[in-house]
CSV table of C-alpha atoms and ligand atoms in Angstrom, one decimal:
chain,number,residue,atom,x,y,z
M,1,UNK,CA,-66.1,-20.7,-12.4
M,2,UNK,CA,-63.6,-23.4,-12.0
M,3,UNK,CA,-65.3,-26.4,-13.8
M,4,UNK,CA,-68.2,-27.7,-15.6
M,5,UNK,CA,-68.8,-31.2,-14.2
M,6,UNK,CA,-71.6,-32.7,-16.0
M,7,UNK,CA,-73.9,-31.2,-18.7
M,8,UNK,CA,-77.3,-32.9,-18.9
M,9,UNK,CA,-79.2,-31.3,-22.1
M,10,UNK,CA,-76.7,-28.6,-22.6
M,11,UNK,CA,-74.7,-28.5,-25.8
M,12,UNK,CA,-71.1,-29.2,-25.5
M,13,UNK,CA,-70.0,-25.7,-25.8
M,14,UNK,CA,-72.4,-23.8,-23.5
M,15,UNK,CA,-72.6,-20.1,-24.3
M,16,UNK,CA,-75.3,-17.5,-24.3
M,17,UNK,CA,-75.7,-17.7,-28.0
M,18,UNK,CA,-76.4,-21.6,-27.8
M,19,UNK,CA,-79.6,-20.9,-25.7
M,20,UNK,CA,-82.9,-21.0,-27.0
M,21,UNK,CA,-84.3,-17.4,-27.9
M,22,UNK,CA,-86.7,-17.3,-24.9
M,23,UNK,CA,-83.6,-17.3,-22.5
M,24,UNK,CA,-82.1,-14.3,-24.1
M,25,UNK,CA,-82.2,-11.0,-22.4
M,26,UNK,CA,-84.0,-8.1,-23.3
M,27,UNK,CA,-82.4,-4.5,-22.9
M,28,UNK,CA,-85.1,-3.7,-20.5
M,29,UNK,CA,-84.8,-6.5,-18.3
M,30,UNK,CA,-81.1,-6.0,-18.2
M,31,UNK,CA,-81.6,-2.5,-17.3
M,32,UNK,CA,-84.2,-3.3,-14.5
M,33,UNK,CA,-82.1,-5.9,-12.9
M,34,UNK,CA,-78.9,-3.4,-13.0
M,35,UNK,CA,-81.2,-1.0,-11.1
M,36,UNK,CA,-82.0,-3.6,-8.5
M,37,UNK,CA,-78.4,-4.3,-8.0
M,38,UNK,CA,-77.6,-0.6,-7.9
M,39,UNK,CA,-80.1,-0.3,-5.1
M,40,UNK,CA,-78.4,-3.0,-2.9
M,41,UNK,CA,-76.0,-1.6,-0.4
M,42,UNK,CA,-72.5,-0.8,-1.6
M,43,UNK,CA,-71.0,-3.7,0.6
M,44,UNK,CA,-73.0,-6.2,-0.9
M,45,UNK,CA,-71.9,-5.5,-4.3
M,46,UNK,CA,-69.5,-8.4,-4.9
M,47,UNK,CA,-68.5,-10.1,-7.7
M,48,UNK,CA,-70.0,-13.5,-6.2
M,49,UNK,CA,-72.9,-14.8,-8.1
M,50,UNK,CA,-76.5,-15.0,-6.7
M,51,UNK,CA,-78.0,-18.5,-6.1
M,52,UNK,CA,-80.1,-19.6,-9.1
M,53,UNK,CA,-78.3,-16.7,-11.2
M,54,UNK,CA,-75.8,-18.2,-13.3
M,55,UNK,CA,-72.8,-17.1,-15.2
M,56,UNK,CA,-72.3,-19.4,-18.1
M,57,UNK,CA,-69.1,-18.6,-19.8
M,58,UNK,CA,-65.8,-18.2,-17.7
M,59,UNK,CA,-64.4,-15.5,-19.9
M,60,UNK,CA,-67.5,-13.3,-20.2
M,61,UNK,CA,-67.3,-10.0,-19.2
M,62,UNK,CA,-69.3,-8.9,-16.1
M,63,UNK,CA,-71.9,-7.2,-18.3
M,64,UNK,CA,-72.3,-10.0,-20.6
M,65,UNK,CA,-72.4,-12.4,-17.8
M,66,UNK,CA,-75.4,-10.3,-16.2
M,67,UNK,CA,-77.1,-10.3,-19.7
M,68,UNK,CA,-77.0,-14.0,-19.8
M,69,UNK,CA,-78.3,-14.4,-16.5
M,70,UNK,CA,-81.8,-12.7,-17.0
M,71,UNK,CA,-84.5,-14.8,-18.4
M,72,UNK,CA,-87.6,-12.8,-19.4
M,73,UNK,CA,-89.4,-16.2,-18.9
M,74,UNK,CA,-88.8,-16.1,-15.5
M,75,UNK,CA,-89.6,-12.5,-15.0
M,76,UNK,CA,-87.5,-9.4,-13.9
M,77,UNK,CA,-89.3,-9.4,-10.4
M,78,UNK,CA,-88.5,-13.0,-9.8
M,79,UNK,CA,-84.6,-12.5,-10.9
M,80,UNK,CA,-84.4,-9.1,-8.7
M,81,UNK,CA,-85.7,-11.3,-5.7
M,82,UNK,CA,-83.2,-14.1,-6.3
M,83,UNK,CA,-80.6,-11.4,-6.1
M,84,UNK,CA,-81.8,-9.8,-2.9
M,85,UNK,CA,-82.4,-13.3,-1.5
M,86,UNK,CA,-78.7,-14.3,-2.2
M,87,UNK,CA,-77.5,-11.1,-0.9
M,88,UNK,CA,-79.2,-11.6,2.4
M,89,UNK,CA,-77.8,-15.2,2.3
M,90,UNK,CA,-74.3,-13.9,2.1
M,91,UNK,CA,-74.8,-11.2,4.6
M,92,UNK,CA,-76.0,-14.0,6.9
M,93,UNK,CA,-72.7,-16.0,6.2
M,94,UNK,CA,-70.8,-12.8,7.3
M,95,UNK,CA,-72.7,-12.2,10.4
M,96,UNK,CA,-72.3,-16.1,11.5
M,97,UNK,CA,-68.6,-16.0,10.7
M,98,UNK,CA,-68.2,-13.1,13.3
M,99,UNK,CA,-69.8,-15.4,16.0
M,100,UNK,CA,-67.6,-18.4,15.3
M,101,UNK,CA,-70.1,-20.1,13.2
M,102,UNK,CA,-68.3,-22.2,10.7
M,103,UNK,CA,-71.5,-23.6,8.9
M,104,UNK,CA,-72.4,-21.2,5.8
M,105,UNK,CA,-76.1,-20.9,5.1
M,106,UNK,CA,-75.5,-20.9,1.3
M,107,UNK,CA,-72.8,-21.9,-1.2
M,108,UNK,CA,-70.7,-18.5,-1.5
M,109,UNK,CA,-70.4,-19.0,-5.5
M,110,UNK,CA,-74.0,-20.4,-6.0
M,111,UNK,CA,-75.4,-23.8,-6.1
M,112,UNK,CA,-73.7,-26.5,-8.0
M,113,UNK,CA,-77.0,-27.4,-9.8
M,114,UNK,CA,-78.0,-24.7,-12.3
M,115,UNK,CA,-81.1,-24.4,-14.7
M,116,UNK,CA,-81.4,-22.1,-17.6
M,117,UNK,CA,-84.4,-22.5,-19.7
M,118,UNK,CA,-84.6,-26.1,-20.4
M,119,UNK,CA,-80.9,-26.8,-19.6
M,120,UNK,CA,-79.6,-28.3,-16.4
M,121,UNK,CA,-75.8,-28.4,-15.7
M,122,UNK,CA,-73.5,-28.9,-12.7
M,123,UNK,CA,-70.7,-26.8,-11.9
M,124,UNK,CA,-68.2,-27.8,-9.2
M,125,UNK,CA,-66.0,-25.2,-7.6
M,126,UNK,CA,-64.3,-24.9,-4.1
M,127,UNK,CA,-66.9,-22.4,-3.4
M,128,UNK,CA,-70.0,-24.5,-3.9
M,129,UNK,CA,-68.8,-27.7,-2.4
M,130,UNK,CA,-70.0,-28.0,1.4
M,131,UNK,CA,-66.8,-28.4,3.7
M,132,UNK,CA,-68.6,-31.0,5.9
M,133,UNK,CA,-72.0,-33.0,6.3
M,134,UNK,CA,-73.7,-30.5,8.4
M,135,UNK,CA,-73.0,-27.7,5.9
M,136,UNK,CA,-74.3,-30.1,3.2
M,137,UNK,CA,-77.5,-30.7,5.0
M,138,UNK,CA,-77.9,-27.0,5.7
M,139,UNK,CA,-77.4,-25.9,2.1
M,140,UNK,CA,-79.9,-28.7,1.2
M,141,UNK,CA,-82.4,-27.4,3.7
M,142,UNK,CA,-82.1,-23.9,2.5
M,143,UNK,CA,-83.3,-24.9,-0.8
M,144,UNK,CA,-85.8,-27.4,0.4
M,145,UNK,CA,-87.5,-24.9,2.6
M,146,UNK,CA,-87.6,-22.2,0.0
M,147,UNK,CA,-89.6,-24.5,-2.3
M,148,UNK,CA,-92.0,-25.5,0.6
M,149,UNK,CA,-92.6,-21.9,1.3
M,150,UNK,CA,-93.6,-21.3,-2.1
M,151,UNK,CA,-96.1,-24.0,-2.0
M,152,UNK,CA,-97.5,-23.3,1.5
M,153,UNK,CA,-96.9,-19.6,2.2
M,154,UNK,CA,-97.5,-18.6,5.9
M,155,UNK,CA,-100.8,-17.2,5.4
M,156,UNK,CA,-101.9,-20.7,4.0
M,157,UNK,CA,-100.9,-22.1,7.4
M,158,UNK,CA,-103.0,-19.7,9.4
M,159,UNK,CA,-106.2,-21.9,9.6
M,160,UNK,CA,-104.2,-25.0,10.7
M,161,UNK,CA,-102.6,-22.8,13.2
M,162,UNK,CA,-105.7,-21.4,14.6
M,163,UNK,CA,-107.1,-24.9,15.1
M,164,UNK,CA,-104.1,-26.5,16.3
M,165,UNK,CA,-104.7,-28.1,19.8
M,166,UNK,CA,-102.9,-26.6,22.7
M,167,UNK,CA,-99.3,-27.7,23.0
M,168,UNK,CA,-98.1,-30.3,25.7
M,169,UNK,CA,-95.5,-29.1,28.4
M,170,UNK,CA,-92.1,-30.4,26.9
M,171,UNK,CA,-89.8,-29.0,29.9
M,172,UNK,CA,-92.4,-29.9,32.4
M,173,UNK,CA,-92.5,-33.5,31.2
M,174,UNK,CA,-88.7,-33.7,31.6
M,175,UNK,CA,-88.8,-32.1,35.2
M,176,UNK,CA,-91.4,-34.6,36.1
M,177,UNK,CA,-89.4,-37.6,34.9
M,178,UNK,CA,-86.3,-36.5,36.8
M,179,UNK,CA,-88.1,-36.1,40.0
M,180,UNK,CA,-90.2,-39.5,39.7
M,181,UNK,CA,-87.2,-41.5,38.7
M,182,UNK,CA,-84.2,-39.6,40.0
M,183,UNK,CA,-82.7,-40.3,36.6
M,184,UNK,CA,-82.4,-38.1,33.5
M,185,UNK,CA,-85.8,-37.7,31.7
M,186,UNK,CA,-85.5,-39.5,28.5
M,187,UNK,CA,-86.3,-38.0,25.1
M,188,UNK,CA,-86.4,-41.1,22.8
M,189,UNK,CA,-85.8,-40.6,19.3
M,190,UNK,CA,-87.8,-42.1,16.6
M,191,UNK,CA,-85.0,-42.3,14.2
M,192,UNK,CA,-85.0,-44.6,10.9
M,193,UNK,CA,-81.4,-43.5,9.5
M,194,UNK,CA,-78.6,-41.1,10.0
M,195,UNK,CA,-75.8,-39.9,7.8
M,196,UNK,CA,-73.4,-41.5,10.0
M,197,UNK,CA,-74.9,-44.9,10.8
M,198,UNK,CA,-77.1,-45.4,7.5
M,199,UNK,CA,-80.3,-47.3,8.1
M,200,UNK,CA,-80.9,-47.9,11.7
M,201,UNK,CA,-84.2,-50.0,11.3
M,202,UNK,CA,-85.6,-51.4,8.4
M,203,UNK,CA,-89.1,-52.5,9.8
M,204,UNK,CA,-89.6,-48.9,10.7
M,205,UNK,CA,-93.1,-48.2,12.0
M,206,UNK,CA,-93.0,-44.5,13.5
M,207,UNK,CA,-96.2,-45.1,15.7
M,208,UNK,CA,-95.4,-48.5,17.0
M,209,UNK,CA,-91.9,-47.2,18.0
M,210,UNK,CA,-93.5,-44.0,19.7
M,211,UNK,CA,-95.8,-46.1,21.4
M,212,UNK,CA,-93.2,-48.6,22.6
M,213,UNK,CA,-91.1,-45.8,23.8
M,214,UNK,CA,-94.0,-44.2,25.7
M,215,UNK,CA,-94.9,-47.6,27.4
M,216,UNK,CA,-91.1,-48.1,28.1
M,217,UNK,CA,-91.1,-44.7,30.2
M,218,UNK,CA,-89.9,-42.0,27.9
M,219,UNK,CA,-91.0,-38.6,29.1
M,220,UNK,CA,-90.8,-37.0,25.6
M,221,UNK,CA,-90.2,-38.3,22.0
M,222,UNK,CA,-87.9,-36.6,19.4
M,223,UNK,CA,-89.1,-37.3,15.9
M,224,UNK,CA,-86.9,-36.5,12.9
M,225,UNK,CA,-88.6,-34.8,10.3
M,226,UNK,CA,-85.6,-34.7,7.7
M,227,UNK,CA,-86.3,-36.9,4.5
M,228,UNK,CA,-82.9,-36.8,2.6
M,229,UNK,CA,-80.4,-37.5,5.5
M,230,UNK,CA,-82.5,-39.1,8.1
M,231,UNK,CA,-85.4,-40.9,6.3
M,232,UNK,CA,-87.9,-38.8,8.5
M,233,UNK,CA,-90.9,-36.8,7.7
M,234,UNK,CA,-93.3,-34.4,8.9
M,235,UNK,CA,-96.2,-37.1,8.2
M,236,UNK,CA,-94.3,-39.0,11.2
M,237,UNK,CA,-94.7,-36.4,13.4
M,238,UNK,CA,-98.3,-36.0,12.4
M,239,UNK,CA,-99.2,-39.6,12.6
M,240,UNK,CA,-97.6,-39.9,16.0
M,241,UNK,CA,-99.5,-37.1,17.6
M,242,UNK,CA,-102.7,-38.3,15.8
M,243,UNK,CA,-102.1,-41.7,17.3
M,244,UNK,CA,-102.9,-40.4,20.7
M,245,UNK,CA,-99.4,-40.7,22.2
M,246,UNK,CA,-99.2,-38.5,25.1
M,247,UNK,CA,-95.5,-37.6,25.2
M,248,UNK,CA,-94.6,-34.2,24.2
M,249,UNK,CA,-92.9,-34.2,20.9
M,250,UNK,CA,-89.6,-32.4,19.6
M,251,UNK,CA,-89.6,-31.7,16.1
M,252,UNK,CA,-85.9,-32.7,15.1
M,253,UNK,CA,-85.4,-30.7,12.2
M,254,UNK,CA,-82.6,-28.4,10.9
M,255,UNK,CA,-84.3,-25.0,11.3
M,256,UNK,CA,-83.2,-22.4,9.0
M,257,UNK,CA,-86.1,-20.3,8.6
M,258,UNK,CA,-89.0,-19.2,10.8
M,259,UNK,CA,-91.6,-20.8,8.5
M,260,UNK,CA,-90.5,-24.2,9.6
M,261,UNK,CA,-91.6,-23.4,13.3
M,262,UNK,CA,-95.0,-22.5,12.0
M,263,UNK,CA,-95.2,-25.6,9.8
M,264,UNK,CA,-93.9,-27.9,12.6
M,265,UNK,CA,-96.6,-26.5,15.0
M,266,UNK,CA,-99.3,-27.4,12.5
M,267,UNK,CA,-98.1,-30.8,12.3
M,268,UNK,CA,-98.1,-31.4,16.1
M,269,UNK,CA,-95.0,-30.4,17.5
M,270,UNK,CA,-94.6,-29.3,21.2
M,271,UNK,CA,-90.9,-28.3,21.0
M,272,UNK,CA,-88.2,-27.3,18.3
M,273,UNK,CA,-84.6,-28.0,18.0
M,274,UNK,CA,-82.2,-24.8,17.2
M,275,UNK,CA,-78.6,-25.5,16.4
M,276,UNK,CA,-76.2,-22.9,17.7
M,277,UNK,CA,-73.8,-24.0,15.1
M,278,UNK,CA,-76.2,-23.2,12.4
M,279,UNK,CA,-78.0,-20.2,13.7
M,280,UNK,CA,-76.4,-16.8,14.8
M,281,UNK,CA,-77.6,-15.1,18.1
M,282,UNK,CA,-80.3,-12.9,16.5
M,283,UNK,CA,-81.9,-15.9,14.8
M,284,UNK,CA,-82.0,-17.9,18.0
M,285,UNK,CA,-83.5,-14.9,19.9
M,286,UNK,CA,-86.1,-14.2,17.3
M,287,UNK,CA,-86.8,-17.9,17.0
M,288,UNK,CA,-87.3,-18.4,20.6
M,289,UNK,CA,-89.7,-15.5,20.7
M,290,UNK,CA,-91.6,-17.1,17.8
M,291,UNK,CA,-91.8,-20.5,19.7
M,292,UNK,CA,-93.0,-18.7,23.0
M,293,UNK,CA,-95.8,-17.1,20.9
M,294,UNK,CA,-96.9,-20.5,19.5
M,295,UNK,CA,-96.5,-22.3,22.9
M,296,UNK,CA,-93.5,-24.3,21.8
M,297,UNK,CA,-90.5,-25.2,23.9
M,298,UNK,CA,-87.1,-24.8,22.3
M,299,UNK,CA,-84.1,-26.9,22.7
M,300,UNK,CA,-80.9,-25.1,21.8
M,301,UNK,CA,-78.1,-27.3,20.9
M,302,UNK,CA,-74.6,-26.8,21.5
M,303,UNK,CA,-71.3,-28.5,20.7
M,304,UNK,CA,-68.4,-26.7,22.2
M,305,UNK,CA,-67.6,-23.9,24.8
M,306,UNK,CA,-67.9,-21.0,22.5
M,307,UNK,CA,-71.5,-22.3,21.4
M,308,UNK,CA,-72.4,-22.7,25.1
M,309,UNK,CA,-71.1,-19.2,26.2
M,310,UNK,CA,-73.3,-17.8,23.4
M,311,UNK,CA,-76.4,-19.6,24.4
M,312,UNK,CA,-76.0,-18.7,28.1
M,313,UNK,CA,-76.1,-15.1,27.1
M,314,UNK,CA,-79.4,-15.3,25.4
M,315,UNK,CA,-82.5,-14.6,27.5
M,316,UNK,CA,-85.2,-17.0,28.0
M,317,UNK,CA,-83.5,-20.4,27.1
M,318,UNK,CA,-84.9,-23.3,29.1
M,319,UNK,CA,-83.2,-26.3,27.7
M,320,UNK,CA,-79.7,-26.7,26.4
M,321,UNK,CA,-78.8,-29.9,24.6
M,322,UNK,CA,-75.1,-30.7,24.6
M,323,UNK,CA,-74.4,-32.9,21.6
M,324,UNK,CA,-71.6,-35.3,22.1
M,325,UNK,CA,-71.5,-36.0,18.2
M,326,UNK,CA,-69.2,-33.4,16.3
M,327,UNK,CA,-71.7,-32.8,13.4
M,328,UNK,CA,-68.9,-32.1,11.2
M,329,UNK,CA,-66.8,-35.1,11.8
M,330,UNK,CA,-69.2,-37.4,13.3
M,331,UNK,CA,-67.0,-38.3,16.0
M,332,UNK,CA,-69.0,-39.1,19.3
M,333,UNK,CA,-67.3,-38.5,22.7
M,334,UNK,CA,-69.6,-38.3,25.8
M,335,UNK,CA,-66.8,-36.6,27.7
M,336,UNK,CA,-68.2,-33.4,25.8
M,337,UNK,CA,-71.1,-33.1,27.9
M,338,UNK,CA,-68.8,-33.3,31.2
M,339,UNK,CA,-66.2,-30.6,29.6
M,340,UNK,CA,-69.1,-28.2,29.0
M,341,UNK,CA,-70.5,-28.3,32.4
M,342,UNK,CA,-67.5,-27.8,34.2
M,343,UNK,CA,-66.6,-24.6,36.3
M,344,UNK,CA,-68.4,-21.4,35.8
M,345,UNK,CA,-70.7,-22.6,32.9
M,346,UNK,CA,-72.2,-25.2,35.1
M,347,UNK,CA,-72.6,-22.7,37.9
M,348,UNK,CA,-74.3,-20.4,35.5
M,349,UNK,CA,-76.7,-23.1,34.3
M,350,UNK,CA,-77.7,-24.0,38.1
M,351,UNK,CA,-78.3,-20.2,38.7
M,352,UNK,CA,-80.5,-19.9,35.6
M,353,UNK,CA,-82.2,-23.4,36.4
M,354,UNK,CA,-81.6,-24.6,32.8
M,355,UNK,CA,-82.2,-28.0,32.2
M,356,UNK,CA,-79.3,-29.6,30.3
M,357,UNK,CA,-79.8,-32.7,28.0
M,358,UNK,CA,-77.0,-35.0,27.1
M,359,UNK,CA,-77.5,-36.0,23.5
M,360,UNK,CA,-75.9,-38.8,21.1
M,361,UNK,CA,-73.7,-41.6,21.9
M,362,UNK,CA,-75.5,-43.2,24.9
M,363,UNK,CA,-75.8,-46.6,25.2
M,364,UNK,CA,-75.2,-48.2,28.6
M,365,UNK,CA,-76.5,-47.5,32.2
M,366,UNK,CA,-72.7,-46.4,32.9
M,367,UNK,CA,-73.1,-43.7,30.0
M,368,UNK,CA,-76.3,-42.6,31.7
M,369,UNK,CA,-74.7,-42.3,35.1
M,370,UNK,CA,-71.5,-40.5,33.6
M,371,UNK,CA,-73.7,-37.7,32.1
M,372,UNK,CA,-76.0,-37.4,34.9
M,373,UNK,CA,-72.9,-37.0,37.3
M,374,UNK,CA,-71.7,-34.2,34.7
M,375,UNK,CA,-75.2,-32.6,35.5
M,376,UNK,CA,-77.6,-33.4,32.9
M,377,UNK,CA,-81.2,-33.7,34.0
M,378,UNK,CA,-82.3,-35.2,30.6
M,379,UNK,CA,-80.9,-37.3,27.8
M,380,UNK,CA,-81.7,-37.6,24.2
M,381,UNK,CA,-81.3,-41.2,22.9
M,382,UNK,CA,-81.7,-42.6,19.2
M,383,UNK,CA,-79.7,-45.5,17.9
M,384,UNK,CA,-79.0,-47.6,21.1
M,385,UNK,CA,-83.1,-47.9,21.7
M,386,UNK,CA,-84.5,-47.8,18.2
M,387,UNK,CA,-82.3,-50.7,17.1
M,388,UNK,CA,-83.8,-53.1,19.6
M,389,UNK,CA,-86.6,-55.4,18.6
M,390,UNK,CA,-88.7,-53.8,21.4
M,391,UNK,CA,-87.6,-50.2,21.6
M,392,UNK,CA,-89.6,-49.9,24.8
M,393,UNK,CA,-87.5,-52.7,26.4
M,394,UNK,CA,-84.4,-51.3,25.1
M,395,UNK,CA,-85.2,-48.5,27.4
M,396,UNK,CA,-84.8,-50.5,30.5
M,397,UNK,CA,-81.7,-51.8,29.0
M,398,UNK,CA,-80.3,-48.3,28.6
M,399,UNK,CA,-81.0,-47.2,32.3
M,400,UNK,CA,-80.5,-50.7,33.8
M,401,UNK,CA,-83.8,-50.8,35.3
M,402,UNK,CA,-87.6,-50.4,34.2
M,403,UNK,CA,-88.4,-46.7,34.4
M,404,UNK,CA,-91.9,-47.1,33.2
M,405,UNK,CA,-93.6,-46.5,36.6
J,501,LIG,O1,-76.8,-38.9,13.9
J,501,LIG,C1,-76.0,-38.4,13.1
J,501,LIG,O2,-75.5,-39.1,12.2
J,501,LIG,C2,-76.1,-36.8,12.7
J,501,LIG,C3,-75.3,-36.4,11.6
J,501,LIG,C4,-75.3,-35.1,11.3
J,501,LIG,C5,-76.1,-34.1,12.1
J,501,LIG,C6,-76.9,-34.6,13.0
J,501,LIG,C7,-77.0,-36.1,13.6
J,501,LIG,N1,-77.9,-36.4,14.6
J,501,LIG,C8,-78.7,-35.9,15.2
J,501,LIG,C9,-78.8,-36.2,16.5
J,501,LIG,O3,-78.2,-35.2,17.2
J,501,LIG,C10,-79.0,-37.4,17.1
J,501,LIG,O4,-79.8,-38.1,16.3
J,501,LIG,C11,-79.2,-37.6,18.6
J,501,LIG,O5,-78.6,-36.9,19.2
J,501,LIG,C12,-79.5,-39.1,18.8
J,501,LIG,O6,-78.2,-39.6,19.0
J,501,LIG,P1,-77.9,-41.2,18.9
J,501,LIG,O7,-78.3,-41.7,20.2
J,501,LIG,O8,-76.4,-41.3,18.9
J,501,LIG,O9,-78.6,-41.9,17.8
């Protein structure tokens, strides 16, 4: 534990004995926790601390620390589950690293924000500070999804899933648009803000923007649902779907858990984004299967050669997005699309009849021509069109011609 940064309600010298009696450990609960820990695989018995399980004093012995973490108020089972959940997160980080994935699912030393009884405090260390914005988003998402799942467990979504109308054909819409116009099919993004650009549009009406995009010739729409970093929401997805928009809808979310896919389906999604920089192969395979079962398309997003090679090795991928934005540094370079489609990779993509979507940083007809020349049959565009007073007309500006008919 490297440093206590801020302490909200906690006394200056935080120690186990300073805590109210309700947070003290009972001998039985400590014994039960130790049994749970013993039942975990040997490889996972590291000294790192589990999420939500806090070691309070830097100099405490391991036994004392464990005692201090168990709260009878929360219950033994809850504590045991937290330990297991944390172990799974750590295992996930390890598997991901073997596939060249640099984004860790969870902070290796536990979250910076801690709660013990009525106390809340922050501990900052190298191990709980995200290395870049994508990692920060993912750590936040992991916690957010755990809370959402608790409120709406899968079995509660069942009715909404059973009564959801059939999904629309996302891939078919892109193919049709390409055939109709001879230009890449447009996935137009309903995007209010982004971490790299801040607020893109103050007068943001998701339905108005979606309808303008549809009128302007978009084949599909992408709706950002992340609230914290993009000021999007699942409500936006739902209102756009319920407003009678015919374009298939991509749920633009940072998926870390299959639960989000089911939830997106209940909110009107027709397609889901899976980010290879975040998800190991096994997760991608599993999630593609779930999507297929639910009638959803998947757009699997890559940023570099290694991710492209991994994704090309996965069966059942129909759409690959090449993001020109480095999600770790924000740098945008549209030549990334060209680089990843050269040589054998491009050949494999054509053989597999995969549609490639060029994503991010596309502003002009020349940009569109450049990525089309590189081999894309679809593009995903946000900033350059959402910022126009009439986003529909912005589409004509982007393509250099009216593509609505
Ligand atoms: O847009 C960002 O700043 C961003 C930051 C971190 C992770 C993802 C981010 N964007 C998601 C996207 O991929 C874009 O919204 C999408 O490709 C459209 O890009 P653009 O046309 O440049 O708005």
